[in-house]
Amino acid sequence: MPFPYTFPLVWGQQFIIEVDWNNNGSYADANEDISTDVQSMRWRRGRDTELDRGIPGSAELTLQNDTGKYSPDNTGSPLSGNLLPSRPLRIRAQEPVSRTMFTGYIEDIIPNPNPMEKTCYIRAVDGAAQVLSHKIVRTLMRTNYLTGTAIGEVLDAANWAAGLRALDAGKSSMNNWWLHDDKALDAIQKLEEAEQGFLYVRNDGYAVFEDRHHRIQGPHLTPKASINATMIG
């Protein structure tokens, strides 16, 4: 469910943190599982209340950096040449169930200048911040266009992968709609507001658009738990 997630690293719970340093679409290469070097981490995505707009997600990590492995200017690092922005980053929990918690792209890699600390700070953002906030898009004139279909066209114009989206068609139809040199995120948020729907980037990196009827039908009507006097379990 899309709510704000802000967690410190919980040592009793196993996490796997990975970075696709060589940007080849795989997290299986050498030095791409950085879990043992992570000292702490926090991430946030979703929205604060049911009526708020979804916020671009972000994650912050502090890594042990004794050998300068995560220092971009260290030519002796095994990651030399690959410590760059926009590298994909993924956080997965293994307990109590295996689940991806955050998927995004590195924005900053900042080694601690204090030689006594020997740590490195990494900040990552999700696709809404890394792609949609910066892409300027334009479209053709459309008539009788549903909001969800328009959001799909904005994502196309922003080069958002077709396989990484889950969009409702929308309930509102626009008589005339077009874009001319608009920011992709601004355009999508206007469509979200017109629909009174909800757009967010899911934990696995999918762009999701829910129209205004989405949460009053289907699986959202099935109770998830029973409330009783003790609430045990």
PDB file of C-alpha atoms in Angstrom:
ATOM      1  CA  MET A   1       0.000   0.000   0.000  1.00  0.00           C
ATOM      2  CA  PRO A   2       1.338   3.469  -0.843  1.00  0.00           C
ATOM      3  CA  PHE A   3       1.993   5.144   2.493  1.00  0.00           C
ATOM      4  CA  PRO A   4       5.142   6.920   3.682  1.00  0.00           C
ATOM      5  CA  TYR A   5       7.886   4.467   4.639  1.00  0.00           C
ATOM      6  CA  THR A   6      10.703   5.873   6.747  1.00  0.00           C
ATOM      7  CA  PHE A   7      12.811   3.200   8.417  1.00  0.00           C
ATOM      8  CA  PRO A   8      16.213   3.074  10.091  1.00  0.00           C
ATOM      9  CA  LEU A   9      18.166  -0.095   9.411  1.00  0.00           C
ATOM     10  CA  VAL A  10      16.801  -2.860  11.636  1.00  0.00           C
ATOM     11  CA  TRP A  11      19.628  -5.249  12.437  1.00  0.00           C
ATOM     12  CA  GLY A  12      17.250  -8.029  13.472  1.00  0.00           C
ATOM     13  CA  GLN A  13      15.772  -8.056   9.988  1.00  0.00           C
ATOM     14  CA  GLN A  14      17.775  -9.163   6.986  1.00  0.00           C
ATOM     15  CA  PHE A  15      18.025  -6.699   4.105  1.00  0.00           C
ATOM     16  CA  ILE A  16      19.738  -7.008   0.762  1.00  0.00           C
ATOM     17  CA  ILE A  17      20.920  -3.723  -0.742  1.00  0.00           C
ATOM     18  CA  GLU A  18      22.165  -3.808  -4.329  1.00  0.00           C
ATOM     19  CA  VAL A  19      23.492  -1.323  -6.872  1.00  0.00           C
ATOM     20  CA  ASP A  20      23.842  -2.019 -10.593  1.00  0.00           C
ATOM     21  CA  TRP A  21      27.222  -0.271 -10.758  1.00  0.00           C
ATOM     22  CA  ASN A  22      27.970  -1.169 -14.390  1.00  0.00           C
ATOM     23  CA  ASN A  23      24.388  -0.331 -15.442  1.00  0.00           C
ATOM     24  CA  ASN A  24      23.867  -3.576 -17.367  1.00  0.00           C
ATOM     25  CA  GLY A  25      20.410  -4.391 -15.991  1.00  0.00           C
ATOM     26  CA  SER A  26      21.655  -6.999 -13.494  1.00  0.00           C
ATOM     27  CA  TYR A  27      22.469  -6.881  -9.791  1.00  0.00           C
ATOM     28  CA  ALA A  28      24.483 -10.115  -9.940  1.00  0.00           C
ATOM     29  CA  ASP A  29      27.931  -8.755 -10.797  1.00  0.00           C
ATOM     30  CA  ALA A  30      30.886  -8.412  -8.417  1.00  0.00           C
ATOM     31  CA  ASN A  31      30.562  -5.760  -5.678  1.00  0.00           C
ATOM     32  CA  GLU A  32      26.903  -5.069  -6.519  1.00  0.00           C
ATOM     33  CA  ASP A  33      25.547  -6.537  -3.280  1.00  0.00           C
ATOM     34  CA  ILE A  34      26.607  -3.825  -0.816  1.00  0.00           C
ATOM     35  CA  SER A  35      24.575  -5.140   2.137  1.00  0.00           C
ATOM     36  CA  THR A  36      27.531  -5.879   4.428  1.00  0.00           C
ATOM     37  CA  ASP A  37      28.887  -2.337   4.022  1.00  0.00           C
ATOM     38  CA  VAL A  38      25.615  -0.583   4.915  1.00  0.00           C
ATOM     39  CA  GLN A  39      25.669   0.920   8.404  1.00  0.00           C
ATOM     40  CA  SER A  40      22.277   2.623   8.282  1.00  0.00           C
ATOM     41  CA  MET A  41      19.559   3.491   5.801  1.00  0.00           C
ATOM     42  CA  ARG A  42      16.229   5.257   5.521  1.00  0.00           C
ATOM     43  CA  TRP A  43      13.734   5.473   2.711  1.00  0.00           C
ATOM     44  CA  ARG A  44      10.458   7.257   2.089  1.00  0.00           C
ATOM     45  CA  ARG A  45       7.750   6.959  -0.539  1.00  0.00           C
ATOM     46  CA  GLY A  46       3.965   7.246  -0.897  1.00  0.00           C
ATOM     47  CA  ARG A  47       1.978  10.025   0.791  1.00  0.00           C
ATOM     48  CA  ASP A  48       1.377  11.277   4.317  1.00  0.00           C
ATOM     49  CA  THR A  49      -2.437  11.114   4.320  1.00  0.00           C
ATOM     50  CA  GLU A  50      -5.118   9.615   2.113  1.00  0.00           C
ATOM     51  CA  LEU A  51      -5.884  13.031   0.570  1.00  0.00           C
ATOM     52  CA  ASP A  52      -2.295  14.071  -0.157  1.00  0.00           C
ATOM     53  CA  ARG A  53      -0.493  13.801  -3.469  1.00  0.00           C
ATOM     54  CA  GLY A  54       2.159  11.097  -3.756  1.00  0.00           C
ATOM     55  CA  ILE A  55       5.715  12.316  -3.191  1.00  0.00           C
ATOM     56  CA  PRO A  56       8.772  11.253  -5.192  1.00  0.00           C
ATOM     57  CA  GLY A  57      10.486   8.506  -3.200  1.00  0.00           C
ATOM     58  CA  SER A  58      14.011   8.745  -1.788  1.00  0.00           C
ATOM     59  CA  ALA A  59      16.496   6.602   0.128  1.00  0.00           C
ATOM     60  CA  GLU A  60      19.560   7.532   2.169  1.00  0.00           C
ATOM     61  CA  LEU A  61      22.338   5.113   3.098  1.00  0.00           C
ATOM     62  CA  THR A  62      25.543   5.349   5.111  1.00  0.00           C
ATOM     63  CA  LEU A  63      28.242   2.884   4.036  1.00  0.00           C
ATOM     64  CA  GLN A  64      31.469   1.739   5.643  1.00  0.00           C
ATOM     65  CA  ASN A  65      34.273   3.045   3.433  1.00  0.00           C
ATOM     66  CA  ASP A  66      37.513   1.972   5.154  1.00  0.00           C
ATOM     67  CA  THR A  67      39.336   1.185   1.904  1.00  0.00           C
ATOM     68  CA  GLY A  68      37.903   4.011  -0.189  1.00  0.00           C
ATOM     69  CA  LYS A  69      35.859   1.530  -2.185  1.00  0.00           C
ATOM     70  CA  TYR A  70      32.986   4.023  -2.514  1.00  0.00           C
ATOM     71  CA  SER A  71      35.163   7.099  -3.147  1.00  0.00           C
ATOM     72  CA  PRO A  72      34.698   8.202  -6.784  1.00  0.00           C
ATOM     73  CA  ASP A  73      38.184   9.747  -6.944  1.00  0.00           C
ATOM     74  CA  ASN A  74      39.900   6.552  -5.756  1.00  0.00           C
ATOM     75  CA  THR A  75      41.321   4.962  -8.920  1.00  0.00           C
ATOM     76  CA  GLY A  76      42.295   1.894  -6.879  1.00  0.00           C
ATOM     77  CA  SER A  77      38.675   1.081  -6.017  1.00  0.00           C
ATOM     78  CA  PRO A  78      37.215  -2.021  -7.722  1.00  0.00           C
ATOM     79  CA  LEU A  79      34.298   0.261  -8.635  1.00  0.00           C
ATOM     80  CA  SER A  80      36.491   2.960 -10.194  1.00  0.00           C
ATOM     81  CA  GLY A  81      34.725   4.505 -13.170  1.00  0.00           C
ATOM     82  CA  ASN A  82      31.314   3.170 -12.106  1.00  0.00           C
ATOM     83  CA  LEU A  83      30.647   5.324  -9.030  1.00  0.00           C
ATOM     84  CA  LEU A  84      28.281   7.536 -10.988  1.00  0.00           C
ATOM     85  CA  PRO A  85      24.816   9.067 -10.611  1.00  0.00           C
ATOM     86  CA  SER A  86      21.751   7.334 -12.093  1.00  0.00           C
ATOM     87  CA  ARG A  87      22.963   3.830 -11.241  1.00  0.00           C
ATOM     88  CA  PRO A  88      19.961   1.652 -10.230  1.00  0.00           C
ATOM     89  CA  LEU A  89      19.661   0.831  -6.520  1.00  0.00           C
ATOM     90  CA  ARG A  90      17.351  -1.699  -4.883  1.00  0.00           C
ATOM     91  CA  ILE A  91      16.488  -2.460  -1.240  1.00  0.00           C
ATOM     92  CA  ARG A  92      14.934  -5.832  -0.421  1.00  0.00           C
ATOM     93  CA  ALA A  93      13.739  -7.275   2.888  1.00  0.00           C
ATOM     94  CA  GLN A  94      14.158 -11.001   3.451  1.00  0.00           C
ATOM     95  CA  GLU A  95      12.253 -11.318   6.740  1.00  0.00           C
ATOM     96  CA  PRO A  96       9.496 -11.884   7.695  1.00  0.00           C
ATOM     97  CA  VAL A  97       8.802 -12.264   3.947  1.00  0.00           C
ATOM     98  CA  SER A  98      10.900 -11.567   0.865  1.00  0.00           C
ATOM     99  CA  ARG A  99       9.820  -8.217  -0.552  1.00  0.00           C
ATOM    100  CA  THR A 100      11.283  -5.321  -2.513  1.00  0.00           C
ATOM    101  CA  MET A 101      11.014  -2.177  -0.394  1.00  0.00           C
ATOM    102  CA  PHE A 102      12.513   0.513  -2.649  1.00  0.00           C
ATOM    103  CA  THR A 103      13.759   0.792  -6.223  1.00  0.00           C
ATOM    104  CA  GLY A 104      15.449   3.931  -7.499  1.00  0.00           C
ATOM    105  CA  TYR A 105      18.535   5.605  -8.903  1.00  0.00           C
ATOM    106  CA  ILE A 106      21.598   7.022  -7.176  1.00  0.00           C
ATOM    107  CA  GLU A 107      21.678  10.810  -7.117  1.00  0.00           C
ATOM    108  CA  ASP A 108      24.637  11.564  -4.798  1.00  0.00           C
ATOM    109  CA  ILE A 109      27.738   9.675  -3.639  1.00  0.00           C
ATOM    110  CA  ILE A 110      29.548  11.677  -0.957  1.00  0.00           C
ATOM    111  CA  PRO A 111      32.497  10.195   0.976  1.00  0.00           C
ATOM    112  CA  ASN A 112      32.879  11.632   4.484  1.00  0.00           C
ATOM    113  CA  PRO A 113      35.819  14.079   4.376  1.00  0.00           C
ATOM    114  CA  ASN A 114      36.722  13.258   7.993  1.00  0.00           C
ATOM    115  CA  PRO A 115      39.482  10.599   7.745  1.00  0.00           C
ATOM    116  CA  MET A 116      38.464   9.269  11.168  1.00  0.00           C
ATOM    117  CA  GLU A 117      34.916   8.462   9.995  1.00  0.00           C
ATOM    118  CA  LYS A 118      35.662   6.406   6.857  1.00  0.00           C
ATOM    119  CA  THR A 119      32.057   6.360   5.700  1.00  0.00           C
ATOM    120  CA  CYS A 120      30.197   7.285   2.518  1.00  0.00           C
ATOM    121  CA  TYR A 121      26.731   8.802   2.123  1.00  0.00           C
ATOM    122  CA  ILE A 122      24.563   7.705  -0.801  1.00  0.00           C
ATOM    123  CA  ARG A 123      21.235   9.275  -1.717  1.00  0.00           C
ATOM    124  CA  ALA A 124      18.884   7.668  -4.246  1.00  0.00           C
ATOM    125  CA  VAL A 125      15.548   8.774  -5.695  1.00  0.00           C
ATOM    126  CA  ASP A 126      12.795   6.894  -7.492  1.00  0.00           C
ATOM    127  CA  GLY A 127      11.766   7.320 -11.112  1.00  0.00           C
ATOM    128  CA  ALA A 128       9.366  10.185 -10.364  1.00  0.00           C
ATOM    129  CA  ALA A 129      12.279  12.324  -9.202  1.00  0.00           C
ATOM    130  CA  GLN A 130      14.979  10.919 -11.495  1.00  0.00           C
ATOM    131  CA  VAL A 131      12.988  10.872 -14.757  1.00  0.00           C
ATOM    132  CA  LEU A 132       9.650  12.668 -14.580  1.00  0.00           C
ATOM    133  CA  SER A 133      10.878  15.752 -12.695  1.00  0.00           C
ATOM    134  CA  HIS A 134      13.386  16.590 -15.426  1.00  0.00           C
ATOM    135  CA  LYS A 135      11.854  15.435 -18.719  1.00  0.00           C
ATOM    136  CA  ILE A 136      10.247  18.125 -20.907  1.00  0.00           C
ATOM    137  CA  VAL A 137       7.537  16.590 -23.085  1.00  0.00           C
ATOM    138  CA  ARG A 138       5.137  17.526 -25.857  1.00  0.00           C
ATOM    139  CA  THR A 139       2.241  15.611 -27.433  1.00  0.00           C
ATOM    140  CA  LEU A 140      -0.228  15.874 -30.283  1.00  0.00           C
ATOM    141  CA  MET A 141      -3.699  17.325 -29.796  1.00  0.00           C
ATOM    142  CA  ARG A 142      -6.078  14.643 -28.480  1.00  0.00           C
ATOM    143  CA  THR A 143      -9.883  14.725 -28.234  1.00  0.00           C
ATOM    144  CA  ASN A 144     -12.164  12.770 -25.901  1.00  0.00           C
ATOM    145  CA  TYR A 145      -9.094  11.414 -24.129  1.00  0.00           C
ATOM    146  CA  LEU A 146      -9.243   9.526 -20.831  1.00  0.00           C
ATOM    147  CA  THR A 147      -6.913  10.685 -18.066  1.00  0.00           C
ATOM    148  CA  GLY A 148      -5.182   7.312 -17.718  1.00  0.00           C
ATOM    149  CA  THR A 149      -4.549   7.125 -21.452  1.00  0.00           C
ATOM    150  CA  ALA A 150      -3.063  10.635 -21.336  1.00  0.00           C
ATOM    151  CA  ILE A 151      -0.768   9.646 -18.452  1.00  0.00           C
ATOM    152  CA  GLY A 152       0.422   6.703 -20.536  1.00  0.00           C
ATOM    153  CA  GLU A 153       1.278   9.092 -23.365  1.00  0.00           C
ATOM    154  CA  VAL A 154       3.230  11.349 -20.990  1.00  0.00           C
ATOM    155  CA  LEU A 155       5.203   8.331 -19.781  1.00  0.00           C
ATOM    156  CA  ASP A 156       5.889   7.378 -23.413  1.00  0.00           C
ATOM    157  CA  ALA A 157       7.179  10.878 -24.127  1.00  0.00           C
ATOM    158  CA  ALA A 158       9.401  10.690 -21.023  1.00  0.00           C
ATOM    159  CA  ASN A 159      10.824   7.334 -22.203  1.00  0.00           C
ATOM    160  CA  TRP A 160       9.420   5.491 -19.190  1.00  0.00           C
ATOM    161  CA  ALA A 161       9.562   1.757 -19.978  1.00  0.00           C
ATOM    162  CA  ALA A 162       6.204   0.338 -21.065  1.00  0.00           C
ATOM    163  CA  GLY A 163       6.810  -2.744 -18.916  1.00  0.00           C
ATOM    164  CA  LEU A 164       7.152  -0.657 -15.748  1.00  0.00           C
ATOM    165  CA  ARG A 165       3.688   0.821 -15.413  1.00  0.00           C
ATOM    166  CA  ALA A 166       0.247  -0.177 -14.127  1.00  0.00           C
ATOM    167  CA  LEU A 167      -2.333   2.410 -15.188  1.00  0.00           C
ATOM    168  CA  ASP A 168      -6.100   2.592 -14.819  1.00  0.00           C
ATOM    169  CA  ALA A 169      -7.795   4.019 -17.898  1.00  0.00           C
ATOM    170  CA  GLY A 170      -9.432   6.777 -15.864  1.00  0.00           C
ATOM    171  CA  LYS A 171     -13.047   7.876 -15.497  1.00  0.00           C
ATOM    172  CA  SER A 172     -12.711  11.475 -16.757  1.00  0.00           C
ATOM    173  CA  SER A 173     -12.650  12.180 -20.474  1.00  0.00           C
ATOM    174  CA  MET A 174     -11.076  15.420 -21.720  1.00  0.00           C
ATOM    175  CA  ASN A 175     -12.564  17.180 -24.737  1.00  0.00           C
ATOM    176  CA  ASN A 176      -9.173  18.511 -25.851  1.00  0.00           C
ATOM    177  CA  TRP A 177      -5.759  17.709 -24.392  1.00  0.00           C
ATOM    178  CA  TRP A 178      -2.184  18.325 -25.450  1.00  0.00           C
ATOM    179  CA  LEU A 179       1.232  19.209 -24.034  1.00  0.00           C
ATOM    180  CA  HIS A 180       3.794  21.646 -25.331  1.00  0.00           C
ATOM    181  CA  ASP A 181       7.153  21.689 -23.537  1.00  0.00           C
ATOM    182  CA  ASP A 182       5.735  20.756 -20.130  1.00  0.00           C
ATOM    183  CA  LYS A 183       7.549  18.937 -17.343  1.00  0.00           C
ATOM    184  CA  ALA A 184       6.377  15.332 -17.334  1.00  0.00           C
ATOM    185  CA  LEU A 185       5.720  15.242 -13.576  1.00  0.00           C
ATOM    186  CA  ASP A 186       3.762  18.522 -13.661  1.00  0.00           C
ATOM    187  CA  ALA A 187       1.632  17.238 -16.543  1.00  0.00           C
ATOM    188  CA  ILE A 188       0.886  13.949 -14.793  1.00  0.00           C
ATOM    189  CA  GLN A 189      -0.025  15.690 -11.541  1.00  0.00           C
ATOM    190  CA  LYS A 190      -2.513  17.912 -13.383  1.00  0.00           C
ATOM    191  CA  LEU A 191      -4.114  14.801 -14.883  1.00  0.00           C
ATOM    192  CA  GLU A 192      -4.108  13.139 -11.444  1.00  0.00           C
ATOM    193  CA  GLU A 193      -5.897  16.189 -10.007  1.00  0.00           C
ATOM    194  CA  ALA A 194      -8.434  16.294 -12.844  1.00  0.00           C
ATOM    195  CA  GLU A 195      -9.266  12.630 -12.226  1.00  0.00           C
ATOM    196  CA  GLN A 196      -9.086  12.964  -8.429  1.00  0.00           C
ATOM    197  CA  GLY A 197      -7.008   9.823  -8.611  1.00  0.00           C
ATOM    198  CA  PHE A 198      -3.627   8.790  -7.248  1.00  0.00           C
ATOM    199  CA  LEU A 199      -0.282   8.399  -9.006  1.00  0.00           C
ATOM    200  CA  TYR A 200       2.805   6.975  -7.315  1.00  0.00           C
ATOM    201  CA  VAL A 201       5.935   4.937  -7.974  1.00  0.00           C
ATOM    202  CA  ARG A 202       5.596   1.479  -6.465  1.00  0.00           C
ATOM    203  CA  ASN A 203       8.254  -0.268  -4.361  1.00  0.00           C
ATOM    204  CA  ASP A 204       9.396  -2.235  -7.424  1.00  0.00           C
ATOM    205  CA  GLY A 205       9.777   0.873  -9.601  1.00  0.00           C
ATOM    206  CA  TYR A 206       6.436   0.665 -11.438  1.00  0.00           C
ATOM    207  CA  ALA A 207       4.542   3.879 -12.189  1.00  0.00           C
ATOM    208  CA  VAL A 208       1.005   3.288 -10.878  1.00  0.00           C
ATOM    209  CA  PHE A 209      -2.102   5.355 -11.606  1.00  0.00           C
ATOM    210  CA  GLU A 210      -5.344   4.652  -9.736  1.00  0.00           C
ATOM    211  CA  ASP A 211      -8.501   6.352 -10.971  1.00  0.00           C
ATOM    212  CA  ARG A 212     -11.031   7.744  -8.504  1.00  0.00           C
ATOM    213  CA  HIS A 213     -13.043   4.493  -8.399  1.00  0.00           C
ATOM    214  CA  HIS A 214     -10.029   2.240  -7.897  1.00  0.00           C
ATOM    215  CA  ARG A 215     -10.237   1.880  -4.115  1.00  0.00           C
ATOM    216  CA  ILE A 216     -13.971   1.300  -3.874  1.00  0.00           C
ATOM    217  CA  GLN A 217     -13.982  -1.872  -5.913  1.00  0.00           C
ATOM    218  CA  GLY A 218     -12.193  -5.203  -6.375  1.00  0.00           C
ATOM    219  CA  PRO A 219      -9.706  -6.427  -3.763  1.00  0.00           C
ATOM    220  CA  HIS A 220      -9.955  -3.177  -1.785  1.00  0.00           C
ATOM    221  CA  LEU A 221     -13.388  -4.287  -0.549  1.00  0.00           C
ATOM    222  CA  THR A 222     -12.013  -7.486   0.999  1.00  0.00           C
ATOM    223  CA  PRO A 223     -11.243  -7.169   4.742  1.00  0.00           C
ATOM    224  CA  LYS A 224      -7.578  -7.655   5.584  1.00  0.00           C
ATOM    225  CA  ALA A 225      -8.038  -8.305   9.319  1.00  0.00           C
ATOM    226  CA  SER A 226     -10.690  -8.585  12.008  1.00  0.00           C
ATOM    227  CA  ILE A 227     -10.737  -6.161  14.936  1.00  0.00           C
ATOM    228  CA  ASN A 228     -11.559  -7.600  18.373  1.00  0.00           C
ATOM    229  CA  ALA A 229     -11.272  -6.600  22.014  1.00  0.00           C
ATOM    230  CA  THR A 230      -7.750  -7.913  22.540  1.00  0.00           C
ATOM    231  CA  MET A 231      -6.147  -7.320  19.106  1.00  0.00           C
ATOM    232  CA  ILE A 232      -3.748 -10.187  19.876  1.00  0.00           C
ATOM    233  CA  GLY A 233      -2.194 -11.386  16.621  1.00  0.00           C
TER     234      GLY A 233
END
